Coordinates of C-alpha atoms in Angstrom, one line a residue:
Chain A
M462 CA 11.6 16.7 -8.3
H463 CA 10.2 14.6 -11.1
G464 CA 7.3 15.1 -13.4
G465 CA 7.1 11.6 -14.7
A466 CA 9.2 9.0 -16.5
G467 CA 8.3 7.4 -19.8
T468 CA 8.9 7.3 -23.5
I469 CA 9.7 11.0 -23.7
L470 CA 11.5 11.5 -27.0
K471 CA 12.8 14.8 -28.4
K472 CA 11.4 14.0 -31.8
N473 CA 7.9 14.0 -30.4
M474 CA 8.3 17.2 -28.5
T475 CA 7.5 20.7 -29.9
P476 CA 9.9 23.5 -28.8
E477 CA 7.0 25.3 -27.2
K478 CA 6.0 22.3 -25.2
E479 CA 9.5 21.7 -24.0
V480 CA 9.8 25.3 -22.9
A481 CA 6.5 25.0 -21.0
Y482 CA 7.7 21.8 -19.2
R483 CA 11.0 23.4 -18.3
E484 CA 9.3 26.5 -17.1
T485 CA 6.8 24.7 -14.9
M486 CA 9.5 22.4 -13.4
T487 CA 11.6 25.4 -12.7
K488 CA 8.7 27.2 -11.0
A489 CA 8.0 24.2 -8.9
L490 CA 11.7 23.9 -7.8
Q491 CA 11.9 27.6 -7.1
T492 CA 8.7 27.4 -5.0
G493 CA 10.1 24.6 -2.9
Y494 CA 13.5 26.4 -2.6
D495 CA 11.8 29.6 -1.4
A496 CA 9.9 27.6 1.3
L497 CA 13.1 26.1 2.5
K498 CA 15.0 29.4 2.4
S499 CA 12.3 31.0 4.5
G500 CA 12.9 28.4 7.1
K501 CA 10.0 26.1 6.3
S502 CA 10.3 22.3 6.7
S503 CA 11.1 19.8 4.0
L504 CA 7.5 18.6 4.3
D505 CA 6.3 22.1 3.5
A506 CA 8.7 22.4 0.6
V507 CA 7.6 19.1 -0.9
E508 CA 3.9 20.1 -0.5
V509 CA 4.1 23.5 -2.1
A510 CA 6.4 22.4 -4.9
I511 CA 4.0 19.6 -5.8
H512 CA 1.1 22.0 -5.8
V513 CA 2.8 23.8 -8.8
L514 CA 2.8 20.5 -10.8
E515 CA -0.7 19.5 -9.6
D516 CA -2.1 22.9 -10.7
S517 CA -0.5 22.6 -14.1
P518 CA -2.3 20.8 -17.0
L519 CA 1.0 19.5 -18.2
F520 CA 1.5 16.8 -15.6
N521 CA -0.5 13.7 -14.7
A522 CA -1.5 14.9 -11.2
G523 CA -4.2 17.2 -10.0
K524 CA -5.3 19.3 -13.0
G525 CA -4.0 17.3 -16.0
A526 CA -4.7 13.9 -14.5
V527 CA -5.5 11.2 -17.0
F528 CA -8.9 9.7 -17.3
T529 CA -10.1 6.3 -16.0
H530 CA -12.0 3.8 -18.2
E531 CA -15.3 5.4 -17.0
G532 CA -14.1 8.9 -17.9
K533 CA -13.3 10.0 -14.4
N534 CA -10.2 11.5 -12.8
E535 CA -9.2 9.5 -9.8
L536 CA -6.2 10.8 -7.9
D537 CA -3.7 9.2 -5.6
A538 CA -1.0 10.8 -3.4
A539 CA 1.3 10.1 -0.5
I540 CA 3.7 12.1 1.7
M541 CA 6.2 10.9 4.3
D542 CA 8.2 12.6 7.0
G543 CA 11.7 11.1 7.4
K544 CA 12.1 12.3 11.0
S545 CA 9.1 10.7 12.6
L546 CA 8.4 8.1 9.9
K547 CA 4.8 9.4 9.9
A548 CA 3.0 9.2 6.6
G549 CA -0.3 9.9 4.9
A550 CA -1.9 8.7 1.7
I551 CA -5.1 9.0 -0.2
A552 CA -6.3 6.9 -3.1
G553 CA -9.1 7.2 -5.7
V554 CA -10.3 10.7 -4.9
T555 CA -12.2 12.8 -7.4
V556 CA -12.9 16.2 -5.8
I557 CA -9.8 17.3 -4.0
R558 CA -7.9 20.0 -5.8
N559 CA -4.5 19.2 -4.3
P560 CA -4.2 15.5 -3.4
I561 CA -0.7 16.0 -1.8
S562 CA -2.3 18.3 0.8
A563 CA -5.0 15.7 1.5
A564 CA -2.3 13.1 2.1
R565 CA -0.6 15.5 4.5
A566 CA -3.9 16.1 6.3
V567 CA -4.3 12.3 6.7
M568 CA -0.8 12.2 8.2
E569 CA -1.3 15.1 10.6
K570 CA -5.0 15.2 11.4
S571 CA -6.0 11.6 11.6
E572 CA -4.8 8.4 13.3
H573 CA -4.6 6.7 9.9
V574 CA -2.0 6.5 7.2
M575 CA -4.3 5.7 4.2
M576 CA -7.8 6.5 3.2
A577 CA -9.6 5.8 -0.1
G578 CA -12.5 7.1 -2.2
K579 CA -15.5 8.8 -0.6
G580 CA -14.2 8.3 2.9
A581 CA -11.0 10.2 2.0
E582 CA -13.1 12.9 0.4
N583 CA -15.3 13.3 3.5
F584 CA -12.2 13.5 5.6
A585 CA -10.6 16.1 3.3
K586 CA -13.8 18.2 3.6
Q587 CA -13.7 18.0 7.4
A588 CA -10.0 18.9 7.3
G589 CA -10.9 22.1 5.4
L590 CA -9.2 21.3 2.1
T591 CA -10.1 22.9 -1.2
L592 CA -12.7 20.8 -3.0
V593 CA -13.5 21.2 -6.7
D594 CA -16.1 19.9 -9.0
P595 CA -14.8 16.8 -10.8
S596 CA -15.0 18.8 -14.1
Y597 CA -12.1 20.9 -12.8
F598 CA -9.8 18.0 -13.7
Y599 CA -11.0 17.8 -17.4
T600 CA -8.4 18.7 -20.0
E601 CA -9.0 18.1 -23.7
E602 CA -5.7 16.5 -24.2
R603 CA -6.2 13.8 -21.5
W604 CA -9.8 13.2 -22.8
K605 CA -8.5 12.6 -26.3
G606 CA -5.9 10.3 -24.7
L607 CA -8.7 8.2 -23.2
Q608 CA -10.6 8.1 -26.4
Q609 CA -7.6 6.7 -28.2
A610 CA -7.0 4.2 -25.5
L611 CA -10.6 3.1 -25.6
K612 CA -10.5 2.7 -29.3
Q613 CA -7.2 0.9 -29.2
D614 CA -8.2 -1.6 -26.6
S615 CA -11.6 -1.8 -25.1
M616 CA -10.7 -4.7 -22.9
K617 CA -7.3 -4.1 -21.6
T618 CA -6.1 -1.4 -19.4
V619 CA -3.3 0.6 -21.0
L620 CA -0.4 1.9 -19.0
D621 CA 0.5 5.4 -20.0
H622 CA 4.1 4.3 -20.1
D623 CA 3.6 0.7 -21.1
K624 CA 6.0 -0.7 -23.6
K625 CA 3.5 -3.3 -24.7
A626 CA 1.1 -0.5 -25.5
Q627 CA 3.8 1.3 -27.4
R628 CA 4.2 -1.8 -29.5
L629 CA 0.5 -1.5 -30.5
G630 CA 1.7 1.7 -32.1
T631 CA -1.4 3.8 -31.7
L632 CA -0.6 5.5 -28.4
N633 CA -1.1 9.2 -28.0
P634 CA 2.4 10.7 -27.7
D635 CA 1.3 12.3 -24.5
F636 CA 0.6 9.0 -22.7
K637 CA 4.0 8.9 -21.3
F638 CA 3.5 11.3 -18.5
S639 CA 3.1 9.8 -15.1
T640 CA 3.2 10.7 -11.5
V641 CA 4.9 13.8 -10.1
G642 CA 7.1 13.8 -7.0
A643 CA 9.4 15.7 -4.8
V644 CA 12.0 15.0 -2.1
A645 CA 13.6 17.6 0.1
L646 CA 16.2 18.1 2.8
D647 CA 15.8 21.1 5.2
K648 CA 18.1 23.0 7.5
A649 CA 17.2 20.8 10.4
G650 CA 18.5 17.8 8.5
N651 CA 15.0 16.4 7.9
L652 CA 14.1 14.5 4.8
A653 CA 10.6 14.4 3.2
A654 CA 9.1 12.8 0.1
G655 CA 5.8 13.2 -1.7
T656 CA 4.2 11.8 -4.8
S657 CA 0.9 12.7 -6.6
T658 CA -0.7 11.1 -9.6
G659 CA -3.7 10.5 -11.8
G660 CA -2.6 7.0 -12.3
M661 CA -3.0 5.2 -15.7
T662 CA -5.1 6.3 -18.6
N663 CA -8.1 4.0 -19.0
K664 CA -7.5 2.4 -15.6
R665 CA -10.4 0.3 -14.3
F666 CA -11.7 -1.4 -11.1
N667 CA -10.5 1.4 -8.8
R668 CA -7.0 0.3 -9.4
I669 CA -4.5 1.6 -6.8
G670 CA -0.9 2.2 -8.0
D671 CA 2.3 2.7 -6.2
A672 CA 2.2 6.4 -5.6
P673 CA 0.0 6.2 -2.4
I674 CA 1.7 3.0 -1.2
I675 CA 4.3 3.8 1.5
G676 CA 7.4 1.8 0.6
A677 CA 6.5 1.3 -3.0
G678 CA 6.3 4.8 -4.7
T679 CA 6.9 7.0 -1.7
Y680 CA 9.2 6.6 1.3
A681 CA 11.4 8.9 3.5
N682 CA 13.6 8.1 6.4
N683 CA 16.2 10.5 7.9
A684 CA 18.6 7.5 8.4
T685 CA 18.7 6.9 4.6
A686 CA 16.8 8.9 2.0
G687 CA 13.7 10.5 0.7
I688 CA 12.4 8.7 -2.4
S689 CA 9.6 9.2 -5.0
G690 CA 9.0 6.9 -7.9
T691 CA 7.3 7.3 -11.2
G692 CA 6.6 4.4 -13.5
W693 CA 4.7 1.2 -14.0
G694 CA 3.2 1.1 -10.5
E695 CA 2.5 -2.6 -10.3
F696 CA 6.2 -3.3 -10.5
Y697 CA 7.0 -0.7 -7.9
I698 CA 4.5 -2.4 -5.5
R699 CA 5.8 -5.9 -6.1
T700 CA 9.4 -4.9 -5.5
V701 CA 8.5 -2.5 -2.6
L702 CA 10.9 -0.3 -4.6
A703 CA 11.3 2.8 -2.4
H704 CA 11.8 0.9 0.8
D705 CA 14.1 -1.6 -0.9
L706 CA 16.3 1.4 -1.9
S707 CA 16.3 2.6 1.7
A708 CA 17.0 -0.9 3.0
M709 CA 20.1 -1.3 0.7
M710 CA 21.4 2.0 2.1
E711 CA 20.7 1.0 5.7
Y712 CA 21.8 -2.6 5.7
Q713 CA 24.4 -2.7 3.0
N714 CA 25.8 0.8 3.3
L715 CA 25.3 1.5 -0.3
S716 CA 25.3 5.1 -1.6
V717 CA 22.0 6.6 -2.7
Q718 CA 23.1 6.4 -6.3
E719 CA 24.2 2.8 -6.2
A720 CA 21.0 1.7 -4.4
S721 CA 18.9 3.6 -6.9
K722 CA 20.6 1.9 -9.8
R723 CA 20.0 -1.5 -8.2
V724 CA 16.3 -1.1 -7.5
I725 CA 15.6 0.2 -11.0
A726 CA 17.5 -2.8 -12.4
K727 CA 15.5 -5.2 -10.2
M728 CA 12.3 -3.6 -11.3
G729 CA 13.3 -3.7 -14.9
K730 CA 14.3 -7.3 -14.7
L731 CA 10.7 -8.2 -13.6
G732 CA 9.5 -6.3 -16.7
G733 CA 8.7 -2.9 -15.4
D734 CA 9.8 0.5 -16.4
G735 CA 10.0 3.9 -14.9
G736 CA 12.3 6.1 -12.7
L737 CA 12.9 7.5 -9.3
I738 CA 14.4 10.4 -7.5
A739 CA 16.2 10.0 -4.2
L740 CA 18.0 12.4 -1.9
D741 CA 20.0 11.3 1.1
K742 CA 20.7 13.1 4.4
N743 CA 24.0 14.5 3.0
G744 CA 22.2 16.1 0.0
Q745 CA 23.4 13.5 -2.5
V746 CA 20.9 13.2 -5.3
A747 CA 20.0 10.2 -7.5
M748 CA 17.8 10.4 -10.5
E749 CA 17.6 7.0 -12.2
F750 CA 15.3 5.7 -14.9
N751 CA 15.1 2.9 -17.5
T752 CA 12.8 4.8 -19.8
A753 CA 13.7 7.2 -22.7
G754 CA 13.2 10.2 -20.5
M755 CA 12.1 11.6 -17.2
Y756 CA 11.1 15.2 -16.4
R757 CA 13.4 16.0 -13.6
G758 CA 15.2 18.8 -11.8
T759 CA 17.1 19.8 -8.8
V760 CA 17.7 23.0 -6.8
T761 CA 20.8 23.2 -4.7
E762 CA 21.4 24.9 -1.4
D763 CA 22.6 28.1 -3.2
G764 CA 19.5 28.2 -5.4
K765 CA 21.0 26.7 -8.6
I766 CA 18.2 25.1 -10.6
T767 CA 18.8 22.4 -13.2
V768 CA 16.0 20.8 -15.3
D769 CA 16.4 17.8 -17.6
I770 CA 14.0 15.8 -19.8
Y771 CA 15.9 13.2 -21.9
K772 CA 18.4 10.6 -21.0
Chain B
M20 CA -1.0 -19.3 10.5
H21 CA -2.2 -16.5 12.7
G22 CA -5.7 -15.5 13.7
G23 CA -4.8 -12.1 15.2
A24 CA -2.7 -10.6 17.9
G25 CA -3.9 -8.5 20.7
T26 CA -4.8 -8.3 24.4
I27 CA -5.8 -11.9 24.5
L28 CA -5.8 -12.9 28.2
K29 CA -6.7 -16.3 29.7
K30 CA -8.8 -14.6 32.3
N31 CA -11.1 -13.1 29.7
M32 CA -11.5 -16.4 27.8
T33 CA -14.2 -19.1 28.5
P34 CA -13.1 -22.7 28.2
E35 CA -15.7 -23.2 25.4
K36 CA -14.4 -20.3 23.5
E37 CA -10.8 -21.4 23.8
V38 CA -11.8 -24.8 22.5
A39 CA -13.6 -23.2 19.5
Y40 CA -10.5 -21.1 18.6
R41 CA -8.2 -24.1 18.9
E42 CA -10.5 -26.3 16.8
T43 CA -10.9 -23.7 14.1
M44 CA -7.2 -23.0 13.9
T45 CA -6.5 -26.7 13.7
K46 CA -9.0 -27.2 11.0
A47 CA -7.5 -24.4 9.0
L48 CA -4.0 -25.8 9.4
Q49 CA -5.2 -29.3 8.4
T50 CA -6.9 -27.9 5.3
G51 CA -3.7 -26.1 4.2
Y52 CA -1.6 -29.3 5.0
D53 CA -4.0 -31.5 3.0
A54 CA -3.6 -29.1 0.0
L55 CA 0.2 -29.3 0.2
K56 CA 0.1 -33.1 0.7
S57 CA -2.0 -33.5 -2.4
G58 CA 0.6 -31.7 -4.4
K59 CA -1.0 -28.3 -4.5
S60 CA 1.1 -25.1 -4.4
S61 CA 1.8 -22.9 -1.3
L62 CA -0.5 -20.3 -2.9
D63 CA -3.3 -22.9 -2.9
A64 CA -2.6 -23.9 0.7
V65 CA -2.6 -20.3 1.9
E66 CA -5.9 -19.6 0.1
V67 CA -7.8 -22.6 1.3
A68 CA -6.5 -22.4 4.9
I69 CA -7.5 -18.7 5.1
H70 CA -11.0 -19.6 3.8
V71 CA -11.5 -21.6 7.0
L72 CA -10.8 -18.6 9.2
E73 CA -12.7 -16.2 6.8
D74 CA -15.8 -18.5 7.0
S75 CA -15.7 -18.7 10.8
P76 CA -17.4 -16.0 12.9
L77 CA -14.6 -16.2 15.5
F78 CA -12.0 -14.2 13.5
N79 CA -12.0 -10.7 12.2
A80 CA -12.0 -11.6 8.5
G81 CA -14.8 -12.6 6.1
K82 CA -17.7 -13.7 8.3
G83 CA -16.8 -12.3 11.7
A84 CA -15.4 -9.0 10.4
V85 CA -15.7 -6.0 12.6
F86 CA -18.0 -3.1 11.7
T87 CA -17.0 0.3 10.5
H88 CA -18.3 3.5 12.0
E89 CA -21.2 3.5 9.5
G90 CA -22.1 -0.1 10.5
K91 CA -20.7 -1.8 7.5
N92 CA -18.2 -4.6 7.0
E93 CA -15.3 -3.5 4.7
L94 CA -12.8 -6.2 4.0
D95 CA -9.2 -6.1 2.9
A96 CA -6.9 -8.9 1.8
A97 CA -3.6 -9.6 0.0
I98 CA -1.7 -12.6 -1.3
M99 CA 1.8 -12.9 -2.7
D100 CA 3.8 -15.5 -4.6
G101 CA 7.4 -15.8 -3.4
K102 CA 8.5 -17.3 -6.7
S103 CA 7.4 -14.7 -9.2
L104 CA 6.9 -11.8 -6.7
K105 CA 3.4 -11.5 -8.2
A106 CA 0.9 -10.1 -5.8
G107 CA -2.8 -9.2 -5.5
A108 CA -4.8 -7.1 -3.0
I109 CA -8.2 -5.7 -2.5
A110 CA -9.4 -3.0 -0.1
G111 CA -12.7 -1.9 1.3
V112 CA -15.0 -4.6 -0.3
T113 CA -18.4 -5.4 1.1
V114 CA -19.9 -8.2 -0.9
I115 CA -17.1 -10.7 -1.5
R116 CA -17.4 -13.8 0.7
N117 CA -13.7 -14.8 0.6
P118 CA -11.5 -11.7 0.2
I119 CA -8.3 -13.8 0.0
S120 CA -9.7 -15.4 -3.2
A121 CA -10.4 -11.9 -4.7
A122 CA -6.9 -10.9 -3.9
R123 CA -5.6 -14.0 -5.8
A124 CA -7.9 -13.2 -8.7
V125 CA -6.4 -9.7 -8.9
M126 CA -3.0 -11.3 -9.0
E127 CA -3.8 -13.9 -11.6
K128 CA -6.6 -12.4 -13.7
S129 CA -5.7 -8.7 -14.0
E130 CA -2.7 -6.6 -14.8
H131 CA -3.0 -4.8 -11.5
V132 CA -1.8 -5.5 -8.0
M133 CA -4.4 -3.6 -6.0
M134 CA -8.1 -2.6 -6.4
A135 CA -10.5 -0.9 -4.0
G136 CA -14.2 -0.6 -3.3
K137 CA -16.8 -0.9 -6.0
G138 CA -14.2 -1.4 -8.7
A139 CA -12.7 -4.4 -6.9
E140 CA -16.2 -5.8 -6.4
N141 CA -17.0 -5.4 -10.1
F142 CA -13.8 -7.1 -10.9
A143 CA -14.6 -10.0 -8.5
K144 CA -18.0 -10.4 -10.1
Q145 CA -16.4 -10.7 -13.6
A146 CA -13.8 -13.1 -12.2
G147 CA -16.6 -15.4 -11.0
L148 CA -16.1 -15.1 -7.3
T149 CA -18.9 -15.9 -4.8
L150 CA -20.7 -12.7 -3.8
V151 CA -22.9 -12.4 -0.8
D152 CA -25.3 -9.8 0.5
P153 CA -23.5 -7.5 2.9
S154 CA -25.8 -8.9 5.7
Y155 CA -23.8 -12.1 5.4
F156 CA -21.1 -10.5 7.4
Y157 CA -23.3 -9.5 10.3
T158 CA -22.6 -11.2 13.7
E159 CA -24.2 -10.1 16.9
E160 CA -20.9 -10.0 18.8
R161 CA -19.2 -7.6 16.3
W162 CA -22.3 -5.4 16.2
K163 CA -22.3 -5.1 20.0
G164 CA -18.6 -4.3 19.7
L165 CA -19.3 -1.4 17.4
Q166 CA -22.1 -0.1 19.7
Q167 CA -19.7 -0.1 22.6
A168 CA -17.1 1.6 20.5
L169 CA -19.5 4.3 19.4
K170 CA -20.7 4.9 22.9
Q171 CA -17.2 5.1 24.2
D172 CA -15.9 7.5 21.7
S173 CA -18.1 9.0 19.0
M174 CA -15.2 11.0 17.5
K175 CA -12.2 8.8 17.6
T176 CA -11.6 5.7 15.7
V177 CA -10.8 2.8 18.1
L178 CA -8.3 0.2 17.2
D179 CA -9.5 -3.2 18.2
H180 CA -6.1 -3.9 19.7
D181 CA -5.3 -0.3 20.7
K182 CA -3.7 0.2 24.1
K183 CA -5.0 3.7 24.4
A184 CA -8.5 2.3 23.9
Q185 CA -7.7 -0.3 26.6
R186 CA -6.9 2.5 28.9
L187 CA -10.4 3.9 28.4
G188 CA -11.4 0.7 30.1
T189 CA -14.7 0.1 28.3
L190 CA -13.6 -2.0 25.4
N191 CA -15.4 -5.1 24.6
P192 CA -13.2 -8.0 25.5
D193 CA -13.6 -9.3 22.0
F194 CA -12.0 -6.2 20.4
K195 CA -8.7 -7.8 20.4
F196 CA -9.1 -9.9 17.4
S197 CA -7.4 -8.8 14.3
T198 CA -6.4 -9.9 10.9
V199 CA -5.9 -13.6 9.9
G200 CA -2.9 -14.8 7.8
A201 CA -1.1 -17.8 6.5
V202 CA 2.4 -18.5 5.1
A203 CA 3.3 -21.8 3.4
L204 CA 6.2 -23.6 1.8
D205 CA 5.5 -26.3 -0.8
K206 CA 7.4 -29.2 -2.2
A207 CA 8.8 -27.1 -5.1
G208 CA 10.4 -24.8 -2.5
N209 CA 8.0 -21.9 -3.2
L210 CA 6.8 -19.6 -0.5
A211 CA 3.5 -17.8 -0.3
A212 CA 1.8 -15.4 2.1
G213 CA -1.7 -14.2 2.5
T214 CA -3.6 -11.9 4.9
S215 CA -7.3 -11.1 5.3
T216 CA -9.1 -8.7 7.7
G217 CA -12.1 -6.7 8.5
G218 CA -9.8 -3.9 9.8
M219 CA -10.6 -1.9 12.9
T220 CA -13.9 -1.7 14.8
N221 CA -15.4 1.8 14.2
K222 CA -13.0 2.6 11.4
R223 CA -13.9 5.7 9.3
F224 CA -13.1 7.4 6.0
N225 CA -12.5 4.2 4.1
R226 CA -9.3 3.7 6.0
I227 CA -7.0 1.1 4.5
G228 CA -4.7 -0.8 6.9
D229 CA -1.6 -2.8 6.4
A230 CA -3.1 -6.2 5.4
P231 CA -3.6 -5.3 1.7
I232 CA -0.4 -3.3 1.4
I233 CA 2.4 -5.4 -0.1
G234 CA 5.5 -5.0 2.0
A235 CA 3.5 -3.8 5.1
G236 CA 1.3 -6.6 6.3
T237 CA 1.9 -9.2 3.5
Y238 CA 5.1 -10.1 1.6
A239 CA 6.7 -13.3 0.2
N240 CA 10.0 -13.8 -1.6
N241 CA 11.6 -17.2 -2.2
A242 CA 14.9 -15.6 -1.5
T243 CA 13.9 -14.8 2.1
A244 CA 10.5 -15.6 3.7
G245 CA 6.8 -15.5 3.5
I246 CA 5.4 -13.0 6.0
S247 CA 1.9 -12.1 7.3
G248 CA 1.4 -9.4 10.0
T249 CA -1.4 -8.7 12.4
G250 CA -1.6 -5.6 14.5
W251 CA -2.0 -1.9 14.6
G252 CA -1.8 -1.5 10.8
E253 CA -0.7 2.1 10.7
F254 CA 2.6 1.2 12.3
Y255 CA 3.1 -1.7 9.9
I256 CA 2.7 0.6 7.0
R257 CA 5.1 3.2 8.4
T258 CA 7.8 0.7 9.1
V259 CA 7.1 -1.3 5.8
L260 CA 7.3 -4.2 8.3
A261 CA 7.1 -7.3 6.2
H262 CA 9.5 -6.1 3.5
D263 CA 11.9 -4.8 6.2
L264 CA 12.0 -8.3 7.7
S265 CA 12.8 -9.7 4.2
A266 CA 15.4 -7.0 3.6
M267 CA 17.2 -7.8 6.9
M268 CA 17.4 -11.5 5.8
E269 CA 18.6 -10.6 2.3
Y270 CA 21.0 -7.8 3.1
Q271 CA 22.2 -8.6 6.6
N272 CA 22.0 -12.4 6.5
L273 CA 19.8 -12.5 9.6
S274 CA 17.8 -15.6 10.4
V275 CA 14.0 -15.3 10.1
Q276 CA 13.7 -15.4 13.9
E277 CA 16.2 -12.6 14.5
A278 CA 14.8 -10.4 11.7
S279 CA 11.3 -11.0 13.1
K280 CA 12.3 -9.9 16.6
R281 CA 14.0 -6.8 15.2
V282 CA 11.0 -5.6 13.1
I283 CA 8.6 -6.1 16.0
A284 CA 10.9 -4.1 18.2
K285 CA 11.2 -1.3 15.7
M286 CA 7.4 -1.2 15.3
G287 CA 6.9 -1.3 19.1
K288 CA 9.4 1.6 19.5
L289 CA 7.3 3.8 17.3
G290 CA 4.3 3.0 19.6
G291 CA 2.6 0.2 17.7
D292 CA 1.7 -3.3 18.7
G293 CA 0.9 -6.6 17.1
G294 CA 2.6 -9.7 15.8
L295 CA 3.7 -11.6 12.7
I296 CA 4.3 -15.0 11.3
A297 CA 7.2 -15.7 9.0
L298 CA 8.5 -18.9 7.3
D299 CA 11.7 -19.1 5.4
K300 CA 12.8 -21.2 2.5
N301 CA 14.3 -23.8 4.8
G302 CA 11.1 -24.2 6.8
Q303 CA 12.2 -22.1 9.8
V304 CA 9.3 -20.5 11.5
A305 CA 9.1 -17.3 13.5
M306 CA 6.0 -16.1 15.4
E307 CA 6.7 -12.9 17.1
F308 CA 4.4 -10.5 18.9
N309 CA 4.5 -7.7 21.5
T310 CA 0.9 -8.2 22.7
A311 CA -0.5 -10.4 25.4
G312 CA -1.4 -13.1 22.9
M313 CA -1.7 -14.1 19.3
Y314 CA -3.8 -17.0 17.9
R315 CA -1.2 -19.0 16.1
G316 CA -0.4 -22.4 14.9
T317 CA 1.9 -24.5 12.7
V318 CA 1.8 -27.7 10.8
T319 CA 5.0 -29.5 10.0
E320 CA 6.0 -31.6 7.0
D321 CA 4.9 -34.7 8.8
G322 CA 1.5 -33.3 9.7
K323 CA 2.1 -32.3 13.3
I324 CA -0.2 -29.4 14.3
T325 CA 0.5 -27.1 17.2
V326 CA -1.8 -24.2 18.2
D327 CA -1.1 -21.6 20.8
I328 CA -2.9 -18.5 22.0
Y329 CA -1.1 -16.8 25.0
K330 CA 2.5 -15.6 25.3

């Protein structure tokens, strides 16, 4: 799992906060592990593990999502099943408590792959998902983040992990969080991947990032890997990053680690930054990033949990 | 260029209509050719050629777009520059006369790749694009198509090129049109690709199809090809079709024709249908489809225009 890549530096982190991050990542990994152990599918594990991060105010997804320019929380998510290559995604929703579950409902209960805005919300309502008042997503820290972003640059959208923004020197140290994601492999050998995000602080124009774009921020294929990205979304879309990783494995026989390195390098060369997690059909894990840190963790078949933050 | 793939059968076509399609495709190709001849870029050629199809009521893009379940016209488009790998896309817009130009504005005048709905419209307004009243997109034929679709199935979204829908046997013969698209190669050796669509008749829930998804329905890369798809969008998204074609060329050294055949076969195997156009850096053209027909045409360096409709 990942909880976002960015300029996460030890010197900006309080010990209490670091503990909170580690504990929440651990809880999410344990939740996914328990689902798999009880015989549930990789899709189930991805979904319930992401719920833990979506329900936490620490991560930029669900509760804890950053604010748009207009002071709203607009959420994106996607999920993909590596066995059937079925996928579901939602973009720009404001009242769905757990966007990852809405993405799964799109995959399983509609003929579509992607829905946006009000339409996606109407669908989620019909599908019986938990809806909340938009105020549910308010957190003081994110609100302050928006105010700083607005003050800093009233014209230009600021990426919460943007190096240019960093250069401006006034960014809230908590801007760096991004997207959360999970990939899992179950007993039946099926891979799944999911990603959920609040996008960029101060985003405008109903911008859609890479998280809900199948092939960009989210992709799963039993023949190759399950992949979830976190970073400067525009570059993930332009490099079709998650699918490119899969294609390198499929067509060049690269390992998941080598393919991960190459796609992060390609994306970085264009000027982007961020990270990814990938898990192949043999349980090989890659966690690559070109930022200072990435909240990340793994749980192995025997239940061993590892969580890391810095490079 | 393509003007949509689907169950286009000679027996359902009047001679007058066939002439109108051929003439409009020819005009679009000539417009793109003239742009290239006058020294303009492949991006310019793609944009102005697509304008001709968007402005015609014959094609499901711009004027002529199909209606959603709610009786609206919601337009999607994307454009990509093979040299820089920059891209722009808009989804679910209702007041932008030429969606392909809005996609280009997103690429060139914003830091984003994709915008949706009202936000995209606000951006287009600020970027100085021509806005129209939503009634501009009304055509009697598409309205009748929606009424038939609603009558036929009030619960289930009908794809305008859906085989299942065909089996129901009541589809308007004009349902088959889909997306329009163009790919071009200019003197400087730069490839570009663009796609524009009204989506599916009777679509619901602000469904987003493949056309505005970079890597699914639209992709360009000078190292491989410019690609535009037209078909059952959900399958194009799930197979990341346009990028998969490019990856086969890049990583397996396949020709554009062979890669095109393979991605259409993969998509068909999952249950989808449709077609694509692809043009590589050497000017090699592929026009593959697994439907009865696809409006399609080419113009060569010396100005020779060819237009075809049936298999």
